[in-house]
Coordinates of C-alpha atoms in Angstrom, one line a residue:
X1 CA -24.0 94.2 -34.5
X2 CA -26.8 95.9 -32.6
X3 CA -30.2 95.6 -34.3
X4 CA -32.8 98.4 -33.9
X5 CA -36.1 97.5 -32.2
X6 CA -38.6 97.5 -35.0
X7 CA -42.1 98.9 -34.5
X8 CA -44.3 96.0 -35.5
X9 CA -48.0 95.2 -35.1
X10 CA -48.9 92.3 -32.8
X11 CA -48.9 88.9 -34.5
X12 CA -52.4 87.3 -34.2
X13 CA -52.2 84.4 -31.7
X14 CA -52.5 80.9 -33.1
X15 CA -54.0 77.9 -31.2
X16 CA -51.5 76.1 -28.9
X17 CA -50.1 72.8 -30.2
X18 CA -52.2 69.7 -29.5
X19 CA -49.3 67.7 -28.2
X20 CA -48.4 68.6 -24.6
X21 CA -45.2 70.4 -23.7
X22 CA -43.1 68.7 -21.0
X23 CA -41.3 70.4 -18.1
X24 CA -38.9 68.5 -15.9
X25 CA -37.9 70.0 -12.6
X26 CA -38.5 70.9 -9.0
X27 CA -41.8 72.0 -7.4
X28 CA -41.5 73.5 -4.0
X29 CA -43.0 76.0 -1.5
X30 CA -41.7 79.5 -1.5
X31 CA -41.7 80.9 2.1
X32 CA -41.6 84.7 1.7
X33 CA -40.0 86.6 4.5
X34 CA -38.8 90.2 5.0
X35 CA -37.8 92.6 7.7
X36 CA -41.2 92.2 9.4
X37 CA -41.0 88.4 9.4
X38 CA -42.9 85.8 7.4
X39 CA -45.2 87.2 4.6
X40 CA -46.7 83.9 3.6
X41 CA -46.3 80.6 1.7
X42 CA -46.6 80.4 -2.0
X43 CA -46.3 77.4 -4.4
X44 CA -43.3 77.7 -6.6
X45 CA -40.1 76.2 -8.0
X46 CA -38.7 77.5 -11.3
X47 CA -39.7 74.6 -13.6
X48 CA -43.1 74.3 -11.8
X49 CA -43.7 78.0 -12.4
X50 CA -42.8 77.6 -16.1
X51 CA -45.3 74.7 -16.4
X52 CA -48.0 76.7 -14.6
X53 CA -47.3 79.7 -16.9
X54 CA -47.6 77.5 -20.0
X55 CA -50.9 76.1 -18.7
X56 CA -52.3 79.6 -17.9
X57 CA -51.4 80.6 -21.4
X58 CA -53.5 77.8 -22.8
X59 CA -51.0 75.0 -23.6
X60 CA -51.4 71.4 -22.6
X61 CA -48.4 70.8 -20.3
X62 CA -47.1 67.9 -18.2
X63 CA -44.6 68.2 -15.3
X64 CA -42.2 65.6 -14.1
X65 CA -41.3 66.5 -10.5
X66 CA -41.1 65.3 -6.9
X67 CA -43.9 66.4 -4.5
X68 CA -44.9 64.9 -1.1
X69 CA -48.3 64.0 0.2
X70 CA -47.9 66.5 3.1
X71 CA -49.8 69.8 3.6
X72 CA -47.6 71.9 1.3
X73 CA -47.4 69.1 -1.3
X74 CA -51.2 69.0 -1.4
X75 CA -51.3 72.8 -1.9
X76 CA -48.8 72.5 -4.7
X77 CA -50.8 69.8 -6.5
X78 CA -54.0 71.8 -6.3
X79 CA -52.2 74.9 -7.6
X80 CA -50.7 73.1 -10.5
X81 CA -54.0 71.4 -11.4
X82 CA -55.9 74.7 -11.3
X83 CA -53.3 76.1 -13.7
X84 CA -53.8 73.2 -16.2
X85 CA -50.7 71.3 -15.4
X86 CA -50.7 67.5 -15.4
X87 CA -48.3 65.6 -13.2
X88 CA -46.5 62.7 -14.6
X89 CA -46.9 59.3 -12.8
X90 CA -44.6 58.9 -9.8
X91 CA -44.3 62.7 -9.3
X92 CA -46.2 62.4 -5.9
X93 CA -44.8 60.2 -3.2
X94 CA -44.1 59.6 0.4
X95 CA -41.4 62.2 0.6
X96 CA -41.2 65.7 2.3
X97 CA -42.1 68.5 -0.1
X98 CA -39.1 70.8 -0.7
X99 CA -39.1 74.5 0.3
X100 CA -37.2 77.7 -0.5
X101 CA -37.2 80.6 2.0
X102 CA -37.2 83.7 -0.1
X103 CA -36.0 86.8 1.7
X104 CA -37.5 89.9 0.1
X105 CA -35.1 92.9 0.2
X106 CA -36.3 96.5 0.5
X107 CA -35.9 97.0 -3.3
X108 CA -38.2 93.9 -4.0
X109 CA -35.3 91.6 -5.1
X110 CA -35.0 88.2 -3.4
X111 CA -32.4 85.9 -1.9
X112 CA -33.1 82.2 -1.3
X113 CA -32.3 79.5 1.2
X114 CA -33.3 75.9 0.3
X115 CA -34.5 72.8 2.1
X116 CA -34.6 70.6 -1.0
X117 CA -34.0 67.1 -2.2
X118 CA -34.2 66.4 -6.0
X119 CA -34.8 63.0 -7.6
X120 CA -37.3 61.4 -9.9
X121 CA -39.2 58.2 -9.1
X122 CA -38.7 55.2 -11.5
X123 CA -42.3 55.5 -12.6
X124 CA -41.6 59.1 -13.6
X125 CA -38.5 58.2 -15.5
X126 CA -40.5 55.5 -17.4
X127 CA -43.3 58.0 -18.2
X128 CA -40.7 60.4 -19.7
X129 CA -40.1 57.8 -22.4
X130 CA -43.8 57.4 -23.3
X131 CA -43.8 59.7 -26.3
X132 CA -42.2 62.9 -27.7
X133 CA -43.6 66.2 -26.4
X134 CA -44.1 69.2 -28.6
X135 CA -41.4 70.9 -26.6
X136 CA -39.2 70.1 -23.6
X137 CA -38.2 72.7 -20.9
X138 CA -35.6 72.1 -18.3
X139 CA -33.7 74.2 -15.8
X140 CA -32.8 75.4 -12.3
X141 CA -32.0 73.1 -9.4
X142 CA -33.2 70.0 -11.3
X143 CA -30.4 70.3 -13.8
X144 CA -27.7 70.8 -11.1
X145 CA -28.6 68.8 -7.9
X146 CA -27.8 65.1 -7.8
X147 CA -29.1 62.5 -8.0
X148 CA -31.9 63.8 -10.2
X149 CA -29.7 66.1 -12.4
X150 CA -28.2 63.0 -14.2
X151 CA -31.7 61.8 -15.0
X152 CA -32.7 65.2 -16.4
X153 CA -29.6 65.3 -18.6
X154 CA -30.3 61.8 -19.9
X155 CA -33.9 62.6 -20.6
X156 CA -32.8 65.8 -22.5
X157 CA -30.3 63.9 -24.6
X158 CA -32.9 61.2 -25.4
X159 CA -35.7 63.7 -26.2
X160 CA -33.7 66.3 -28.1
X161 CA -33.8 64.6 -31.5
X162 CA -37.6 64.4 -31.3
X163 CA -38.5 67.8 -29.7
X164 CA -37.2 71.3 -29.3
X165 CA -35.6 72.2 -25.9
X166 CA -35.5 75.4 -23.8
X167 CA -33.3 75.8 -20.8
X168 CA -33.0 78.3 -17.9
X169 CA -30.0 77.6 -15.6
X170 CA -31.5 79.8 -12.8
X171 CA -28.3 79.6 -10.8
X172 CA -28.6 79.0 -7.1
X173 CA -25.1 79.3 -5.7
X174 CA -26.0 78.0 -2.2
X175 CA -26.7 74.6 -3.8
X176 CA -23.8 74.4 -6.2
X177 CA -20.3 73.1 -6.1
X178 CA -17.1 74.1 -7.8
X179 CA -17.7 77.0 -10.2
X180 CA -15.6 75.4 -13.1
X181 CA -17.6 72.2 -12.8
X182 CA -20.9 74.0 -12.8
X183 CA -19.8 76.1 -15.8
X184 CA -19.0 73.0 -17.8
X185 CA -22.4 71.4 -16.9
X186 CA -24.3 74.6 -17.8
X187 CA -22.5 75.0 -21.1
X188 CA -23.2 71.3 -22.1
X189 CA -27.0 72.0 -21.5
X190 CA -26.8 75.2 -23.4
X191 CA -25.4 73.4 -26.4
X192 CA -28.3 70.9 -26.2
X193 CA -30.9 73.7 -26.3
X194 CA -32.7 75.7 -28.9
X195 CA -33.6 78.6 -26.7
X196 CA -31.8 79.7 -23.5
X197 CA -32.8 82.3 -20.9
X198 CA -30.5 83.4 -18.2
X199 CA -30.4 86.4 -15.9
X200 CA -27.4 88.8 -15.7
X201 CA -26.9 87.5 -12.1
X202 CA -26.6 83.9 -13.4
X203 CA -23.9 84.8 -15.8
X204 CA -22.1 87.0 -13.3
X205 CA -21.8 84.0 -11.0
X206 CA -20.7 81.6 -13.7
X207 CA -18.2 84.1 -15.3
X208 CA -17.1 86.5 -12.5
X209 CA -14.3 87.9 -14.7
X210 CA -16.4 88.3 -17.8
X211 CA -19.1 90.7 -18.8
X212 CA -22.5 88.9 -19.0
X213 CA -23.1 90.2 -22.5
X214 CA -19.8 88.6 -23.7
X215 CA -20.8 85.3 -22.1
X216 CA -24.3 85.4 -23.7
X217 CA -22.9 86.2 -27.1
X218 CA -20.6 83.2 -26.8
X219 CA -23.5 80.9 -25.7
X220 CA -25.3 81.9 -28.9
X221 CA -22.5 80.3 -30.8
X222 CA -22.6 77.1 -28.8
X223 CA -25.8 75.7 -30.3
X224 CA -29.0 77.7 -29.4
X225 CA -30.7 79.7 -32.0
X226 CA -31.6 82.3 -29.4
X227 CA -30.1 83.3 -26.0
X228 CA -32.0 85.9 -23.9
X229 CA -30.4 87.7 -21.0
X230 CA -32.9 89.1 -18.5
X231 CA -31.7 92.3 -16.9
X232 CA -34.3 93.2 -14.2
X233 CA -35.8 96.7 -14.6
X234 CA -33.7 97.2 -17.8
X235 CA -35.8 94.5 -19.6
X236 CA -34.1 91.9 -21.7
X237 CA -31.3 91.5 -24.3
X238 CA -31.6 88.8 -27.0
X239 CA -28.5 87.4 -28.6
X240 CA -28.2 85.3 -31.8
X241 CA -25.3 84.6 -34.0
X242 CA -25.6 87.8 -36.0
X243 CA -26.4 90.4 -33.4
X244 CA -28.4 91.4 -30.4
X245 CA -31.5 93.3 -29.5
X246 CA -32.7 95.2 -26.4
X247 CA -36.3 94.9 -25.3
X248 CA -37.2 97.5 -22.6
X249 CA -39.3 96.7 -19.6
X250 CA -42.6 98.5 -19.1
X251 CA -42.8 100.8 -16.1
X252 CA -44.4 98.9 -13.1
X253 CA -44.7 99.1 -9.4
X254 CA -42.6 96.1 -8.1
X255 CA -44.1 94.1 -5.3
X256 CA -41.5 91.4 -5.5
X257 CA -39.5 89.6 -8.3
X258 CA -40.4 86.0 -7.3
X259 CA -41.1 84.0 -10.4
X260 CA -40.6 86.9 -12.8
X261 CA -37.9 85.1 -14.9
X262 CA -40.1 82.0 -15.0
X263 CA -43.1 84.0 -16.3
X264 CA -40.7 85.5 -18.9
X265 CA -39.6 81.9 -19.9
X266 CA -43.1 80.5 -20.2
X267 CA -44.4 83.4 -22.2
X268 CA -41.4 83.3 -24.5
X269 CA -41.9 79.5 -25.1
X270 CA -45.6 80.0 -25.6
X271 CA -45.2 82.8 -28.1
X272 CA -42.6 80.7 -30.1
X273 CA -44.8 77.6 -30.0
X274 CA -47.7 79.6 -31.3
X275 CA -45.6 80.8 -34.2
X276 CA -44.4 77.3 -35.0
X277 CA -40.8 78.2 -34.1
X278 CA -40.7 75.6 -31.3
X279 CA -42.3 72.2 -31.3
X280 CA -41.5 68.5 -32.0
X281 CA -43.5 65.3 -32.3
X282 CA -40.8 63.3 -34.0
X283 CA -37.4 63.5 -35.7
X284 CA -38.4 65.0 -39.0
X285 CA -40.9 67.4 -37.5
X286 CA -38.4 68.6 -35.0
X287 CA -35.7 69.1 -37.7
X288 CA -38.1 71.2 -39.7
X289 CA -39.0 73.4 -36.7
X290 CA -35.3 73.9 -35.9
X291 CA -34.7 74.9 -39.5
X292 CA -37.4 77.6 -39.2
X293 CA -36.1 78.9 -36.0
X294 CA -32.5 79.0 -37.4
X295 CA -33.8 80.9 -40.4
X296 CA -35.6 83.4 -38.2
X297 CA -32.5 84.1 -36.2
X298 CA -30.0 83.8 -39.1
X299 CA -29.8 87.4 -40.2
X300 CA -28.7 90.7 -38.8
X301 CA -32.1 91.6 -37.6
X302 CA -34.8 89.5 -36.0
X303 CA -38.1 89.2 -37.8
X304 CA -41.2 90.8 -36.3
X305 CA -42.6 87.4 -35.0
X306 CA -39.5 86.9 -32.8
X307 CA -39.5 90.5 -31.6
X308 CA -43.1 90.2 -30.6
X309 CA -42.4 87.0 -28.7
X310 CA -39.7 88.8 -26.7
X311 CA -42.0 91.8 -26.0
X312 CA -44.7 89.3 -24.9
X313 CA -42.2 87.7 -22.4
X314 CA -41.1 91.0 -21.0
X315 CA -44.7 92.0 -20.4
X316 CA -45.4 88.7 -18.6
X317 CA -42.5 89.2 -16.3
X318 CA -43.7 92.7 -15.5
X319 CA -47.2 91.5 -14.6
X320 CA -45.7 88.9 -12.2
X321 CA -43.5 91.6 -10.5
X322 CA -46.6 93.7 -9.8
X323 CA -48.1 91.1 -7.4
X324 CA -46.7 88.8 -4.7
X325 CA -45.2 85.4 -5.2
X326 CA -44.8 83.4 -8.4
X327 CA -48.0 84.3 -10.1
X328 CA -47.7 84.1 -13.9
X329 CA -50.3 85.8 -16.0
X330 CA -53.1 84.1 -17.9
X331 CA -53.6 84.2 -21.6
X332 CA -56.4 86.8 -21.1
X333 CA -54.2 89.1 -19.1
X334 CA -51.4 89.1 -21.6
X335 CA -53.7 89.5 -24.6
X336 CA -55.4 92.5 -22.9
X337 CA -54.0 95.8 -24.3
X338 CA -51.6 97.5 -21.9
X339 CA -53.1 100.3 -19.9

């Protein structure tokens, strides 16, 4: 069923959880180009953007990644540290820092070419076992590209009983293999997750003969309590077992769409963490949190607290689209009333 979008007052924000969130995935340099040539270099990488977004929204956050000690790696480290993100031990090494060349089209959308190697150092893998996070976020190239993808899967399976999980497949066809193989991999990770975000382009690649809404609705029956389909200027559509809900995007002047989905993801996770609908800290605490999230998404209409979390995420994506590069909003920007 289709649920109406309720008019609800903003839910007062709560303090972020004291236990850090954990993000696993790539950090790289986005090289923006367009018809006139190179526009500039910006730190990025989908999981790194999510970590930075959570940090800017006030959450303690750690990132397990792979960054070199070269010029672009130093810039990435400084960018993450300014945003409140702590790198796990072993995340910086004597390796080249990866890059993605983002070609901005006239309409502001972006296509990517990658120079990327993904793996985790033994020290980073050991640090992942040091204690349960409040929440684990995974996604993008880090869940698909060997040899590191197997380590991310193992860490997710090990962490899931003790912390909630969010996942964004962030499909990059140029780096992927057989479509059927990738579809099975993604669906396995969807089933391990509590909240999943995907774009309509992601689902169109995974299921070329199926409507993205049909695929998203099926994902909501695989395991997650909430599946959110981002739809560019049309906003987002949230799916749960009993229905779906459209959340429109605010009107904005688009500079580019780099990092917009990552800002959406970090804001959605932040809002759900603040409402105690995501978190962990141990087996019993995680089970209780999952029960609350299941209850919140168990009826024909979403409660106001979940609707507000989705609106918060849509607004965050819009702010990012209004400026160049992957620049997620701060807590103060998002809490400021819209003009």
